[in-house]
XYZ file of C-alpha atoms in Angstrom:
50
model
C -41.896 60.919 38.430
C -42.563 56.891 37.417
C -42.098 58.048 34.177
C -39.278 59.736 33.994
C -37.402 57.096 35.544
C -38.817 54.507 32.882
C -37.859 56.631 29.901
C -34.055 56.787 31.770
C -34.145 53.204 31.773
C -35.443 52.809 28.148
C -32.808 54.792 26.678
C -30.179 53.096 28.535
C -31.243 50.075 27.195
C -31.040 51.618 23.494
C -27.954 52.452 24.118
C -26.385 49.373 25.133
C -28.557 47.776 22.573
C -27.251 49.914 19.972
C -23.847 49.616 21.116
C -23.734 46.152 21.242
C -25.387 45.328 17.417
C -22.380 48.058 16.353
C -20.022 46.269 18.086
C -20.977 43.063 16.311
C -21.808 43.900 13.045
C -20.143 42.359 10.358
C -17.869 43.553 7.557
C -19.261 44.000 4.542
C -16.570 43.455 1.472
C -16.181 45.810 -1.202
C -16.514 44.233 -4.830
C -13.060 44.413 -5.202
C -12.507 41.687 -2.362
C -15.970 39.914 -3.665
C -14.126 39.157 -6.691
C -10.476 38.934 -5.507
C -12.395 35.832 -3.026
C -14.239 33.954 -5.651
C -10.796 33.994 -8.106
C -8.545 32.621 -4.889
C -11.826 29.716 -4.367
C -11.782 29.121 -8.499
C -7.958 28.944 -8.540
C -6.284 27.780 -5.521
C -2.547 28.825 -5.147
C -1.598 25.039 -5.803
C -2.319 25.271 -9.176
C -1.640 29.357 -9.461
C 1.362 30.029 -12.194
C 2.551 33.485 -9.791
């Protein structure tokens, strides 16, 4: 009986940790987003001729 309680607590702990990880996981930018970010850093708005 104690074993089942320990397993239940372990599964609950893993579920909570997984949920926290998924919530705080950072957004991975695509290559297009990276290109746009790099271009905006290289060419500030004040120097652009749009």
